[in-house]
Short mmCIF file of C-alpha atoms in Angstrom, two decimals:
data_model
loop_
_atom_site.label_atom_id
_atom_site.label_comp_id
_atom_site.label_asym_id
_atom_site.label_seq_id
_atom_site.Cartn_x
_atom_site.Cartn_y
_atom_site.Cartn_z
CA UNK L 991 0.00 0.00 0.00
CA UNK L 992 1.71 3.14 -1.25
CA UNK L 993 1.72 6.61 0.25
CA UNK L 994 -0.91 9.11 -0.93
CA UNK L 995 -1.77 12.73 -0.22
CA UNK L 996 -3.80 11.42 2.74
CA UNK L 997 -0.85 9.64 4.36
CA UNK L 998 1.27 12.74 3.80
CA UNK L 999 -1.38 15.10 5.18
CA UNK L 1000 -1.70 13.22 8.47
CA UNK L 1001 1.75 11.64 8.72
CA UNK L 1002 0.38 8.09 8.84
CA UNK L 1003 1.63 4.84 7.33
CA UNK L 1004 -1.60 3.66 5.67
CA UNK L 1005 -4.41 5.78 4.15
CA UNK L 1006 -6.98 4.21 6.47
CA UNK L 1007 -9.04 6.32 8.87
CA UNK L 1008 -11.33 4.87 11.51
CA UNK L 1009 -14.70 6.57 11.68
CA UNK L 1010 -15.26 8.63 14.83
CA UNK L 1011 -18.45 6.79 15.77
CA UNK L 1012 -20.72 7.61 18.69
CA UNK L 1013 -20.59 5.04 21.51
CA UNK L 1014 -17.92 3.04 19.62
CA UNK L 1015 -14.87 5.27 19.09
CA UNK L 1016 -13.31 5.80 22.48
CA UNK L 1017 -9.60 6.05 23.20
CA UNK L 1018 -9.03 2.27 23.06
CA UNK L 1019 -10.29 1.93 19.49
CA UNK L 1020 -8.79 5.19 18.24
CA UNK L 1021 -5.35 4.52 19.72
CA UNK L 1022 -5.32 0.95 18.40
CA UNK L 1023 -5.97 2.16 14.85
CA UNK L 1024 -3.30 4.85 15.12
CA UNK L 1025 -0.77 2.42 16.57
CA UNK L 1026 -1.48 0.04 13.68
CA UNK L 1027 -0.56 2.73 11.13
CA UNK L 1028 -3.93 4.32 10.38
CA UNK L 1029 -5.60 7.43 11.78
CA UNK L 1030 -7.80 6.86 14.82
CA UNK L 1031 -10.60 9.30 15.63
CA UNK L 1032 -12.36 9.89 18.92
CA UNK L 1033 -16.14 10.05 18.51
CA UNK L 1034 -16.95 13.30 20.32
CA UNK L 1035 -20.63 13.12 19.36
CA UNK L 1036 -21.47 10.90 22.34
CA UNK L 1037 -19.18 12.60 24.86
CA UNK L 1038 -19.78 15.53 27.19
CA UNK L 1039 -16.81 17.94 27.13
CA UNK L 1040 -15.38 16.52 30.37
CA UNK L 1041 -15.57 12.99 28.93
CA UNK L 1042 -13.91 14.14 25.72
CA UNK L 1043 -11.13 15.73 27.77
CA UNK L 1044 -10.58 12.42 29.57
CA UNK L 1045 -10.40 10.49 26.29
CA UNK L 1046 -7.97 13.02 24.79
CA UNK L 1047 -5.67 12.59 27.79
CA UNK L 1048 -5.87 8.81 27.52
CA UNK L 1049 -5.14 8.99 23.79
CA UNK L 1050 -1.99 10.98 24.47
CA UNK L 1051 -0.91 8.30 26.94
CA UNK L 1052 -1.79 5.38 24.65
CA UNK L 1053 -0.13 6.47 21.40
CA UNK L 1054 2.53 8.77 20.01
CA UNK L 1055 1.08 8.36 16.49
CA UNK L 1056 -1.20 10.87 14.75
CA UNK L 1057 -4.88 10.85 15.71
CA UNK L 1058 -7.87 13.17 15.69
CA UNK L 1059 -11.39 13.96 16.87
CA UNK L 1060 -14.64 13.60 14.96
CA UNK L 1061 -16.90 16.53 15.87
CA UNK L 1062 -20.46 16.71 14.49
CA UNK L 1063 -21.33 20.39 14.14
CA UNK L 1064 -24.80 19.73 15.62
CA UNK L 1065 -23.05 18.76 18.88
CA UNK L 1066 -25.07 20.48 21.64
CA UNK L 1067 -22.00 21.88 23.44
CA UNK L 1068 -20.08 22.76 20.30
CA UNK L 1069 -18.34 25.92 21.58
CA UNK L 1070 -17.03 24.12 24.66
CA UNK L 1071 -15.84 21.23 22.52
CA UNK L 1072 -14.03 23.53 20.07
CA UNK L 1073 -12.30 25.37 22.90
CA UNK L 1074 -11.32 22.08 24.50
CA UNK L 1075 -9.93 20.61 21.27
CA UNK L 1076 -7.80 23.71 20.72
CA UNK L 1077 -6.65 23.95 24.34
CA UNK L 1078 -5.70 20.25 24.41
CA UNK L 1079 -3.55 20.57 21.29
CA UNK L 1080 -5.49 18.15 19.08
CA UNK L 1081 -3.95 18.14 15.59
CA UNK L 1082 -6.76 16.78 13.38
CA UNK L 1083 -10.53 17.40 13.41
CA UNK L 1084 -13.14 15.76 11.19
CA UNK L 1085 -16.39 17.73 11.05
CA UNK L 1086 -19.82 16.83 9.72
CA UNK L 1087 -23.52 17.74 9.81
CA UNK L 1088 -23.15 21.47 9.26
CA UNK L 1089 -21.30 24.19 7.38
CA UNK L 1090 -17.54 23.62 7.05
CA UNK L 1091 -17.05 27.41 7.21
CA UNK L 1092 -18.15 27.63 10.82
CA UNK L 1093 -14.94 26.64 12.60
CA UNK L 1094 -12.36 25.89 9.86
CA UNK L 1095 -10.47 29.18 10.11
CA UNK L 1096 -10.42 28.98 13.90
CA UNK L 1097 -9.02 25.46 13.81
CA UNK L 1098 -6.45 26.47 11.20
CA UNK L 1099 -5.28 29.36 13.38
CA UNK L 1100 -4.57 26.75 16.06
CA UNK L 1101 -2.60 24.58 13.60
CA UNK L 1102 -5.32 21.96 13.31
CA UNK L 1103 -6.01 20.12 10.05
CA UNK L 1104 -9.71 20.07 9.13
CA UNK L 1105 -11.58 17.42 7.14
CA UNK L 1106 -15.30 17.66 6.41
CA UNK L 1107 -17.73 14.87 5.53
CA UNK L 1108 -19.99 15.38 2.48
CA UNK L 1109 -22.67 13.42 0.65
CA UNK L 1110 -22.56 15.17 -2.75
CA UNK L 1111 -20.21 16.96 -5.14
CA UNK L 1112 -22.11 20.21 -4.47
CA UNK L 1113 -21.09 20.11 -0.81
CA UNK L 1114 -17.57 19.08 -1.79
CA UNK L 1115 -17.21 22.35 -3.71
CA UNK L 1116 -18.41 24.29 -0.67
CA UNK L 1117 -15.77 22.56 1.43
CA UNK L 1118 -13.05 23.65 -0.98
CA UNK L 1119 -14.36 27.23 -0.79
CA UNK L 1120 -14.32 26.99 3.01
CA UNK L 1121 -10.64 26.02 2.98
CA UNK L 1122 -10.74 22.55 4.52
CA UNK L 1123 -7.68 20.34 4.10
CA UNK L 1124 -9.46 17.23 2.80
CA UNK L 1125 -12.92 15.77 2.18
CA UNK L 1126 -14.65 12.57 3.16
CA UNK L 1127 -17.26 11.60 0.55
CA UNK L 1128 -19.64 9.14 2.18
CA UNK L 1129 -22.08 6.92 0.32
CA UNK L 1130 -25.38 5.97 1.90
CA UNK L 1131 -24.25 2.38 2.49
CA UNK L 1132 -22.71 3.81 5.65
CA UNK L 1133 -24.21 3.26 9.08
CA UNK L 1134 -25.74 6.05 11.14
CA UNK L 1135 -26.57 9.49 9.74
CA UNK L 1136 -26.53 9.80 5.95
CA UNK L 1137 -27.04 12.43 3.29
CA UNK L 1138 -30.49 12.96 1.85
CA UNK L 1139 -29.17 12.36 -1.67
CA UNK L 1140 -28.91 8.58 -1.11
CA UNK L 1141 -25.91 8.33 -3.45
CA UNK L 1142 -23.94 5.11 -3.36
CA UNK L 1143 -20.19 5.24 -2.79
CA UNK L 1144 -19.48 3.94 -6.31
CA UNK L 1145 -21.57 6.77 -7.76
CA UNK L 1146 -20.40 9.48 -5.39
CA UNK L 1147 -16.60 9.14 -5.39
CA UNK L 1148 -15.89 9.74 -9.12
CA UNK L 1149 -18.24 12.73 -9.19
CA UNK L 1150 -16.67 14.32 -6.13
CA UNK L 1151 -13.23 13.62 -7.61
CA UNK L 1152 -14.19 15.67 -10.67
CA UNK L 1153 -15.56 18.53 -8.57
CA UNK L 1154 -12.57 19.29 -6.31
CA UNK L 1155 -8.78 19.17 -6.21
CA UNK L 1156 -8.73 18.49 -2.47
CA UNK L 1157 -7.43 15.17 -1.07
CA UNK L 1158 -10.37 12.77 -1.13
CA UNK L 1159 -11.31 10.06 1.37
CA UNK L 1160 -14.00 7.52 0.46
CA UNK L 1161 -16.47 6.17 3.02
CA UNK L 1162 -19.56 3.98 3.02
CA UNK L 1163 -19.59 0.21 2.57
CA UNK L 1164 -15.81 -0.20 2.75
CA UNK L 1165 -14.86 -3.28 4.74
CA UNK L 1166 -12.12 -5.06 2.78
CA UNK L 1167 -8.90 -4.50 0.90
CA UNK L 1168 -10.82 -5.12 -2.32
CA UNK L 1169 -13.18 -2.26 -1.47
CA UNK L 1170 -10.23 0.02 -0.70
CA UNK L 1171 -8.74 -0.78 -4.12
CA UNK L 1172 -12.09 -0.04 -5.78
CA UNK L 1173 -12.40 3.31 -3.98
CA UNK L 1174 -8.91 4.30 -5.05
CA UNK L 1175 -9.59 3.24 -8.63
CA UNK L 1176 -12.49 5.70 -8.58
CA UNK L 1177 -10.28 8.57 -7.42
CA UNK L 1178 -10.06 8.35 -3.63
CA UNK L 1179 -6.68 8.71 -1.94
CA UNK L 1180 -7.72 7.15 1.34
CA UNK L 1181 -10.70 5.50 3.02
CA UNK L 1182 -12.67 5.97 6.19
CA UNK L 1183 -13.96 2.74 7.69
CA UNK L 1184 -16.68 2.66 10.32
CA UNK L 1185 -18.57 -0.62 10.61
CA UNK L 1186 -15.53 -2.88 10.52
CA UNK L 1187 -13.95 -1.00 13.45
CA UNK L 1188 -17.27 -0.58 15.28
CA UNK L 1189 -17.33 -4.38 15.46
CA UNK L 1190 -13.72 -4.74 16.62
CA UNK L 1191 -12.64 -5.96 20.04
CA UNK L 1192 -11.47 -2.47 20.99
CA UNK L 1193 -14.76 -0.78 20.10
CA UNK L 1194 -16.69 0.47 23.14
CA UNK L 1195 -19.98 -0.75 21.68
CA UNK L 1196 -21.67 -3.46 23.74
CA UNK L 1197 -20.71 -7.08 23.09
CA UNK L 1198 -24.39 -7.92 22.60
CA UNK L 1199 -24.64 -5.38 19.78
CA UNK L 1200 -21.42 -6.60 18.14
CA UNK L 1201 -22.50 -10.25 18.18
CA UNK L 1202 -25.97 -9.33 16.88
CA UNK L 1203 -24.38 -7.56 13.92
CA UNK L 1204 -22.40 -10.66 12.94
CA UNK L 1205 -25.71 -12.46 12.31
CA UNK L 1206 -27.25 -9.82 10.04
CA UNK L 1207 -28.43 -10.74 6.52
CA UNK L 1208 -27.56 -8.56 3.53
CA UNK L 1209 -30.86 -6.69 3.85
CA UNK L 1210 -30.64 -6.32 7.61
CA UNK L 1211 -30.35 -2.52 7.57
CA UNK L 1212 -32.30 0.31 5.96
CA UNK L 1213 -32.52 4.09 6.00
CA UNK L 1214 -35.15 5.41 8.40
CA UNK L 1215 -36.35 8.57 10.22
CA UNK L 1216 -35.86 10.69 7.10
CA UNK L 1217 -38.04 13.46 8.53
CA UNK L 1218 -35.45 13.90 11.29
CA UNK L 1219 -32.17 12.86 9.65
CA UNK L 1220 -31.77 9.88 7.30
CA UNK L 1221 -30.16 7.17 9.40
CA UNK L 1222 -29.18 3.60 8.52
CA UNK L 1223 -30.57 1.29 11.20
CA UNK L 1224 -30.84 -2.42 11.87
CA UNK L 1225 -34.38 -3.71 11.37
CA UNK L 1226 -35.24 -4.41 14.99
CA UNK L 1227 -38.47 -3.79 16.92
CA UNK L 1228 -37.76 -0.05 17.26
CA UNK L 1229 -37.09 0.22 13.53
CA UNK L 1230 -40.43 -1.49 12.82
CA UNK L 1231 -42.31 0.98 15.01
CA UNK L 1232 -40.56 3.90 13.32
CA UNK L 1233 -41.24 2.59 9.81
CA UNK L 1234 -44.92 1.97 10.54
CA UNK L 1235 -45.22 5.52 11.85
CA UNK L 1236 -43.39 6.96 8.84
CA UNK L 1237 -45.55 4.98 6.43
CA UNK L 1238 -48.73 6.48 7.89
CA UNK L 1239 -47.29 10.01 7.73
CA UNK L 1240 -46.01 10.65 11.26
CA UNK L 1241 -44.21 13.96 11.68
CA UNK L 1242 -40.73 14.51 13.13
CA UNK L 1243 -42.04 15.14 16.66
CA UNK L 1244 -43.89 11.83 16.73
CA UNK L 1245 -40.84 10.00 15.44
CA UNK L 1246 -38.70 11.57 18.16
CA UNK L 1247 -41.25 10.45 20.74
CA UNK L 1248 -41.04 6.87 19.44
CA UNK L 1249 -37.25 6.99 19.58
CA UNK L 1250 -37.34 8.21 23.15
CA UNK L 1251 -34.37 9.61 25.08
CA UNK L 1252 -30.83 8.36 24.42
CA UNK L 1253 -31.96 5.84 21.81
CA UNK L 1254 -28.49 5.37 20.28
CA UNK L 1255 -26.86 4.89 23.68
CA UNK L 1256 -29.49 2.28 24.56
CA UNK L 1257 -28.72 0.35 21.41
CA UNK L 1258 -24.99 0.62 20.77
CA UNK L 1259 -23.60 1.09 24.27
CA UNK L 1260 -26.13 -0.64 26.54
CA UNK L 1261 -27.04 -3.44 24.14
CA UNK L 1262 -30.83 -3.05 24.06
CA UNK L 1263 -31.31 -4.96 20.82
CA UNK L 1264 -35.09 -4.51 20.60
CA UNK L 1265 -35.75 -0.95 21.77
CA UNK L 1266 -32.39 0.71 21.07
CA UNK L 1267 -31.39 2.60 17.93
CA UNK L 1268 -28.93 0.20 16.26
CA UNK L 1269 -26.79 2.13 13.76
CA UNK L 1270 -24.50 0.09 11.51
CA UNK L 1271 -23.52 -0.02 7.83
CA UNK L 1272 -24.64 -2.43 5.13
CA UNK L 1273 -21.23 -4.10 5.14
CA UNK L 1274 -21.98 -5.56 8.58
CA UNK L 1275 -23.54 -8.60 6.90
CA UNK L 1276 -20.06 -9.58 5.64
CA UNK L 1277 -18.52 -9.48 9.14
CA UNK L 1278 -18.77 -12.80 10.97
CA UNK L 1279 -16.07 -12.47 13.65
CA UNK L 1280 -15.12 -9.85 16.24
CA UNK L 1281 -11.38 -9.29 15.70
CA UNK L 1282 -8.74 -7.05 17.29
CA UNK L 1283 -7.76 -3.94 15.35
CA UNK L 1284 -4.30 -5.29 14.53
CA UNK L 1285 -5.83 -8.28 12.74
CA UNK L 1286 -8.33 -6.07 10.91
CA UNK L 1287 -5.59 -3.75 9.67
CA UNK L 1288 -3.39 -6.66 8.57
CA UNK L 1289 -6.33 -8.21 6.69
CA UNK L 1290 -7.10 -4.92 4.94
CA UNK L 1291 -3.52 -4.31 3.86
CA UNK L 1292 -2.81 -7.85 2.67
CA UNK L 1293 -6.06 -8.16 0.72
CA UNK L 1294 -5.50 -4.71 -0.83
CA UNK L 1295 -2.02 -5.70 -1.99
CA UNK L 1296 -3.27 -9.03 -3.35
CA UNK L 1297 -6.08 -7.28 -5.21
CA UNK L 1298 -3.70 -4.80 -6.81
CA UNK L 1299 -1.37 -7.61 -7.94
CA UNK L 1300 -4.29 -9.54 -9.41
CA UNK L 1301 -5.53 -6.47 -11.28
CA UNK L 1302 -2.06 -5.81 -12.73
CA UNK L 1303 -1.95 -9.37 -14.09
CA UNK L 1304 -5.38 -9.27 -15.73
#
């Protein structure tokens, strides 16, 4: 696996970034990915500022490799989080779910590299105008919150590549070395992987959730709650209640009431498989074993190299 603009931008060995996933991406997962040669991200979206501060300190103790923080811009304590990230000397921030203009210049003034997640080439152009350092283009195969465009990764990546000169990271449905090779053939220079790392041994998601995901069929997930924010969910009892409500025309307030408080925490972190919000990507159906990060990274790199050799010999 050769160096790319993504490895050079972050100073990492492999162009593989772990998604900063709520209730999954704590310091153990993020540091394991960084120590294995990728870029680990803390998932700030499920952390109060004091919890984020604790995880940043533990990251600094667990690795001397590059790492970053994923910060959704709809985070309820966003100003506190931004101040904390700057004060703690974090070097990389991935932002999403909002305008990339909002904090990019402030992060840059603090020497922080900024990457923004997009779901269309239109938003990719806005990111370039906002001055971000790189873009993640995420197809709707991905777990959790998705763009309303419902563009697949295979469709999205080449169009974003044509629309911007910025370093490009592909995300959504990537869970193998073969998929990494395909993303790079389409114009990506790195990949962001969520589901595969969410189901790793180091992920802070509950063991019940992880094991449940290894039994999913190919059609085990679907986009839901589009009137709130399109979100890929496992088809459990909560999903069924939400879909029935959506089908009869329920509004966003009713859907929120069905979700109830802390629905994602109930599902991913506490392991409530029936009444929790279970966010995971389509690629989960291909994952049948909960492995340590080191094994996952080795599998990705070796299968990528084998795929490239096979393609050269075709």
